[in-house]
């Protein structure tokens, strides 16, 4: 007859084996970092990646407040899958990556300076003045993204969420947060130019591979209901006249770029979504073939301007 002590030993041994199996399973999963996981697009990508059985999603947020907000929203299996690090702090982001450096598959960059009204009004136009309360584009979109790229182990697939508009140096987004100094020069702003500088820097890193997505205007709509259209160089007519795309679809394309690495590495492209089909049916997208219409073309970085 099994004694109470014997039963306890068997249970203890079973728990040890179970824990060992769980740790082994976790180790077999490839790590996918998602920075900006507290933002709308980054959070969508983070949550979609959490559903993937082959990947261990690690969301990176700027503050403990952002981490708690994610936890309070629910659906997070383990608080440890959310790491706190300000991407403008080079050492902080490196420390997070180093915890998983032997098992990294991809690093998805969704961080960006975020424009918001300053409360002031432009006297000439009468329009609200916008600034960047979470950091100037030079700091966030150049230095912060560069820190993330530099932190990646050799061979990492870096997937960047950027923006359309890079071929136009005078794009309205570049004017946000830009101020004229007393000597007549300008400083601040130029968010699209700083993003483009980061993209060129990434493409120059021979030890990494990359995918760069330039979404059109981001809208909050469910994914999978609009046909996705890939393009290059801000062509806003081919495939659809629409210049918008749901955030959730952008996140999905970034995730599929990780899953379909061979089809997406070395690619830089625009992404828009056609208007919703009148019949209301879901639009099936073959993500592995999404870029086929480009016939190998990538965005041309000789166009536009780079800081």
Tab-separated table of C-alpha atoms in Angstrom, residues 18-251:
chain	number	residue	atom	x	y	z
A	18	UNK	CA	5.828	19.036	-15.215
A	19	UNK	CA	7.807	22.198	-14.435
A	20	UNK	CA	10.770	20.883	-16.401
A	21	UNK	CA	8.532	20.126	-19.378
A	22	UNK	CA	6.990	23.612	-19.226
A	23	UNK	CA	10.426	25.238	-19.112
A	24	UNK	CA	11.606	23.081	-22.011
A	25	UNK	CA	8.522	24.047	-24.035
A	26	UNK	CA	9.107	27.720	-23.333
A	27	UNK	CA	12.747	27.411	-24.349
A	28	UNK	CA	11.750	25.838	-27.674
A	29	UNK	CA	9.639	28.849	-28.630
A	30	UNK	CA	11.328	31.618	-30.561
A	31	UNK	CA	11.139	35.034	-28.924
A	32	UNK	CA	9.441	37.888	-30.752
A	33	UNK	CA	9.877	41.325	-29.197
A	34	UNK	CA	7.192	43.942	-29.758
A	35	UNK	CA	8.177	47.438	-28.679
A	36	UNK	CA	5.488	50.057	-28.229
A	37	UNK	CA	3.213	47.305	-26.902
A	38	UNK	CA	1.305	49.902	-24.895
A	39	UNK	CA	0.257	51.746	-28.049
A	40	UNK	CA	-2.634	50.834	-30.304
A	41	UNK	CA	-0.787	49.152	-33.181
A	42	UNK	CA	1.884	47.634	-30.938
A	43	UNK	CA	-0.694	46.248	-28.538
A	44	UNK	CA	-2.645	44.673	-31.388
A	45	UNK	CA	0.539	42.987	-32.646
A	46	UNK	CA	1.496	41.880	-29.130
A	47	UNK	CA	-1.889	40.282	-28.487
A	48	UNK	CA	-1.956	38.582	-31.882
A	49	UNK	CA	1.527	37.210	-31.289
A	50	UNK	CA	0.496	35.872	-27.876
A	51	UNK	CA	-1.933	33.590	-29.716
A	52	UNK	CA	0.834	32.030	-31.824
A	53	UNK	CA	1.932	28.625	-30.427
A	54	UNK	CA	5.414	28.777	-31.958
A	55	UNK	CA	6.450	32.145	-30.545
A	56	UNK	CA	7.079	33.664	-27.151
A	57	UNK	CA	5.811	37.226	-27.373
A	58	UNK	CA	7.623	39.795	-25.226
A	59	UNK	CA	5.945	43.194	-25.162
A	60	UNK	CA	8.081	46.210	-24.295
A	61	UNK	CA	6.427	49.248	-22.727
A	62	UNK	CA	7.853	52.532	-21.499
A	63	UNK	CA	6.518	52.591	-17.934
A	64	UNK	CA	5.054	50.506	-15.136
A	65	UNK	CA	1.816	52.409	-15.682
A	66	UNK	CA	1.653	51.141	-19.273
A	67	UNK	CA	2.391	47.603	-18.101
A	68	UNK	CA	-0.381	47.735	-15.514
A	69	UNK	CA	-2.825	49.060	-18.103
A	70	UNK	CA	-2.093	46.043	-20.314
A	71	UNK	CA	-2.559	43.674	-17.393
A	72	UNK	CA	-5.793	45.376	-16.342
A	73	UNK	CA	-7.153	44.974	-19.880
A	74	UNK	CA	-6.793	41.201	-19.475
A	75	UNK	CA	-5.664	38.454	-21.808
A	76	UNK	CA	-2.040	38.453	-20.645
A	77	UNK	CA	-1.021	34.916	-19.619
A	78	UNK	CA	2.035	35.930	-17.581
A	79	UNK	CA	3.104	39.406	-16.383
A	80	UNK	CA	6.713	38.514	-17.195
A	81	UNK	CA	5.913	38.669	-20.912
A	82	UNK	CA	5.688	42.451	-20.511
A	83	UNK	CA	9.034	44.169	-19.983
A	84	UNK	CA	9.460	47.816	-18.973
A	85	UNK	CA	12.164	49.805	-20.775
A	86	UNK	CA	12.317	53.284	-22.263
A	87	UNK	CA	13.699	52.705	-25.761
A	88	UNK	CA	15.547	56.023	-25.601
A	89	UNK	CA	17.601	54.475	-22.776
A	90	UNK	CA	20.189	52.404	-24.630
A	91	UNK	CA	21.253	50.343	-21.607
A	92	UNK	CA	17.670	49.611	-20.560
A	93	UNK	CA	16.627	48.208	-23.921
A	94	UNK	CA	19.842	46.193	-24.213
A	95	UNK	CA	19.221	44.669	-20.774
A	96	UNK	CA	15.767	43.453	-21.826
A	97	UNK	CA	17.026	41.903	-25.069
A	98	UNK	CA	19.985	40.234	-23.359
A	99	UNK	CA	17.612	38.144	-21.236
A	100	UNK	CA	16.524	36.273	-24.382
A	101	UNK	CA	19.534	36.806	-26.672
A	102	UNK	CA	20.030	33.095	-27.406
A	103	UNK	CA	16.532	32.539	-28.746
A	104	UNK	CA	15.426	35.683	-30.603
A	105	UNK	CA	13.560	35.317	-33.898
A	106	UNK	CA	12.341	38.849	-34.489
A	107	UNK	CA	12.151	42.346	-33.090
A	108	UNK	CA	9.070	44.317	-34.146
A	109	UNK	CA	9.417	48.082	-33.710
A	110	UNK	CA	6.119	49.891	-33.097
A	111	UNK	CA	7.466	52.838	-31.106
A	112	UNK	CA	6.986	56.353	-32.410
A	113	UNK	CA	6.746	59.933	-31.237
A	114	UNK	CA	3.045	60.681	-30.848
A	115	UNK	CA	1.672	64.071	-31.909
A	116	UNK	CA	-0.845	65.769	-29.631
A	117	UNK	CA	-2.322	69.294	-29.367
A	118	UNK	CA	-0.231	71.639	-27.207
A	119	UNK	CA	-3.203	73.835	-26.351
A	120	UNK	CA	-1.820	76.677	-28.472
A	121	UNK	CA	-3.244	78.007	-31.726
A	122	UNK	CA	-1.369	79.077	-34.827
A	123	UNK	CA	-2.194	82.779	-35.223
A	124	UNK	CA	-1.844	82.661	-39.014
A	125	UNK	CA	-3.972	79.598	-39.707
A	126	UNK	CA	-6.153	79.488	-36.616
A	127	UNK	CA	-5.421	75.781	-36.307
A	128	UNK	CA	-4.255	73.952	-33.167
A	129	UNK	CA	-0.501	73.588	-32.695
A	130	UNK	CA	0.743	70.015	-32.302
A	131	UNK	CA	3.775	68.810	-30.383
A	132	UNK	CA	5.252	65.519	-29.185
A	133	UNK	CA	4.677	65.093	-25.435
A	134	UNK	CA	6.278	61.618	-25.347
A	135	UNK	CA	9.511	62.824	-26.962
A	136	UNK	CA	10.753	64.626	-30.056
A	137	UNK	CA	10.969	62.520	-33.252
A	138	UNK	CA	14.761	62.826	-33.319
A	139	UNK	CA	14.910	61.212	-29.885
A	140	UNK	CA	12.152	58.614	-30.285
A	141	UNK	CA	12.084	57.770	-33.998
A	142	UNK	CA	15.814	58.032	-34.603
A	143	UNK	CA	17.778	57.505	-31.380
A	144	UNK	CA	15.157	55.237	-29.775
A	145	UNK	CA	14.686	53.034	-32.826
A	146	UNK	CA	18.435	52.930	-33.426
A	147	UNK	CA	18.887	51.702	-29.831
A	148	UNK	CA	16.476	48.858	-30.536
A	149	UNK	CA	18.221	47.896	-33.760
A	150	UNK	CA	21.640	47.946	-32.108
A	151	UNK	CA	20.383	45.769	-29.239
A	152	UNK	CA	19.319	42.924	-31.553
A	153	UNK	CA	21.478	39.780	-31.714
A	154	UNK	CA	23.030	38.883	-35.070
A	155	UNK	CA	20.540	37.320	-37.459
A	156	UNK	CA	17.471	38.953	-35.896
A	157	UNK	CA	14.596	39.776	-38.239
A	158	UNK	CA	13.749	43.433	-37.517
A	159	UNK	CA	10.227	44.414	-38.593
A	160	UNK	CA	9.464	48.144	-38.514
A	161	UNK	CA	6.123	49.931	-38.511
A	162	UNK	CA	6.893	53.245	-40.214
A	163	UNK	CA	4.603	55.474	-42.284
A	164	UNK	CA	3.827	56.492	-45.832
A	165	UNK	CA	4.914	59.956	-46.922
A	166	UNK	CA	8.672	59.472	-47.066
A	167	UNK	CA	8.986	60.617	-50.690
A	168	UNK	CA	7.630	64.103	-49.826
A	169	UNK	CA	10.019	66.275	-47.768
A	170	UNK	CA	7.158	68.731	-47.232
A	171	UNK	CA	4.721	66.133	-45.948
A	172	UNK	CA	2.368	67.706	-43.358
A	173	UNK	CA	3.539	65.230	-40.703
A	174	UNK	CA	7.014	66.779	-40.902
A	175	UNK	CA	5.572	70.133	-39.830
A	176	UNK	CA	4.160	68.803	-36.558
A	177	UNK	CA	6.259	69.970	-33.620
A	178	UNK	CA	8.599	72.011	-35.808
A	179	UNK	CA	9.396	75.480	-34.449
A	180	UNK	CA	11.165	78.483	-35.914
A	181	UNK	CA	14.076	79.757	-33.871
A	182	UNK	CA	15.005	83.416	-33.360
A	183	UNK	CA	17.709	83.164	-36.023
A	184	UNK	CA	15.156	81.990	-38.576
A	185	UNK	CA	16.236	78.348	-38.542
A	186	UNK	CA	13.886	75.493	-37.696
A	187	UNK	CA	14.178	72.702	-35.142
A	188	UNK	CA	12.031	69.803	-33.981
A	189	UNK	CA	9.462	67.878	-35.988
A	190	UNK	CA	10.401	66.129	-39.252
A	191	UNK	CA	9.070	62.823	-37.967
A	192	UNK	CA	8.877	61.181	-41.415
A	193	UNK	CA	12.452	62.195	-42.233
A	194	UNK	CA	13.744	60.777	-38.930
A	195	UNK	CA	11.859	57.528	-39.539
A	196	UNK	CA	13.385	57.311	-42.995
A	197	UNK	CA	16.865	57.841	-41.561
A	198	UNK	CA	16.279	54.925	-39.199
A	199	UNK	CA	15.134	52.731	-42.069
A	200	UNK	CA	18.313	53.444	-44.049
A	201	UNK	CA	20.398	52.711	-40.950
A	202	UNK	CA	18.628	49.383	-40.500
A	203	UNK	CA	19.150	48.388	-44.125
A	204	UNK	CA	22.878	49.037	-43.735
A	205	UNK	CA	23.207	46.496	-40.899
A	206	UNK	CA	24.517	43.405	-42.665
A	207	UNK	CA	24.262	41.323	-39.481
A	208	UNK	CA	20.449	41.718	-39.431
A	209	UNK	CA	17.566	41.158	-41.833
A	210	UNK	CA	14.652	43.534	-42.131
A	211	UNK	CA	11.088	44.201	-43.228
A	212	UNK	CA	9.808	47.785	-43.332
A	213	UNK	CA	6.075	48.494	-43.532
A	214	UNK	CA	4.821	51.972	-44.476
A	215	UNK	CA	1.126	52.041	-43.552
A	216	UNK	CA	-1.229	54.685	-44.836
A	217	UNK	CA	-3.477	56.593	-42.469
A	218	UNK	CA	-4.185	54.345	-39.482
A	219	UNK	CA	-7.817	53.748	-38.557
A	220	UNK	CA	-9.427	51.760	-35.764
A	221	UNK	CA	-11.374	49.075	-37.596
A	222	UNK	CA	-11.459	45.264	-37.268
A	223	UNK	CA	-8.876	43.368	-39.258
A	224	UNK	CA	-9.666	41.084	-42.156
A	225	UNK	CA	-12.594	43.088	-43.548
A	226	UNK	CA	-10.761	45.137	-46.192
A	227	UNK	CA	-8.566	43.948	-49.055
A	228	UNK	CA	-4.934	44.838	-48.416
A	229	UNK	CA	-2.873	46.516	-51.131
A	230	UNK	CA	0.924	46.673	-51.142
A	231	UNK	CA	2.740	49.449	-52.988
A	232	UNK	CA	5.890	51.531	-53.090
A	233	UNK	CA	6.917	55.201	-53.082
A	234	UNK	CA	3.605	56.656	-51.864
A	235	UNK	CA	1.636	55.590	-54.940
A	236	UNK	CA	-1.862	56.235	-53.660
A	237	UNK	CA	-3.815	55.085	-56.703
A	238	UNK	CA	-2.630	51.650	-57.822
A	239	UNK	CA	-4.833	48.886	-56.435
A	240	UNK	CA	-7.164	51.287	-54.612
A	241	UNK	CA	-7.719	55.011	-54.150
A	242	UNK	CA	-7.934	54.530	-50.394
A	243	UNK	CA	-5.036	55.894	-48.362
A	244	UNK	CA	-6.030	54.295	-45.048
A	245	UNK	CA	-5.500	50.930	-43.398
A	246	UNK	CA	-6.786	49.405	-40.131
A	247	UNK	CA	-4.202	49.234	-37.347
A	248	UNK	CA	-5.100	45.609	-36.707
A	249	UNK	CA	-4.331	44.742	-40.337
A	250	UNK	CA	-0.952	46.468	-40.085
A	251	UNK	CA	-0.206	44.434	-36.981
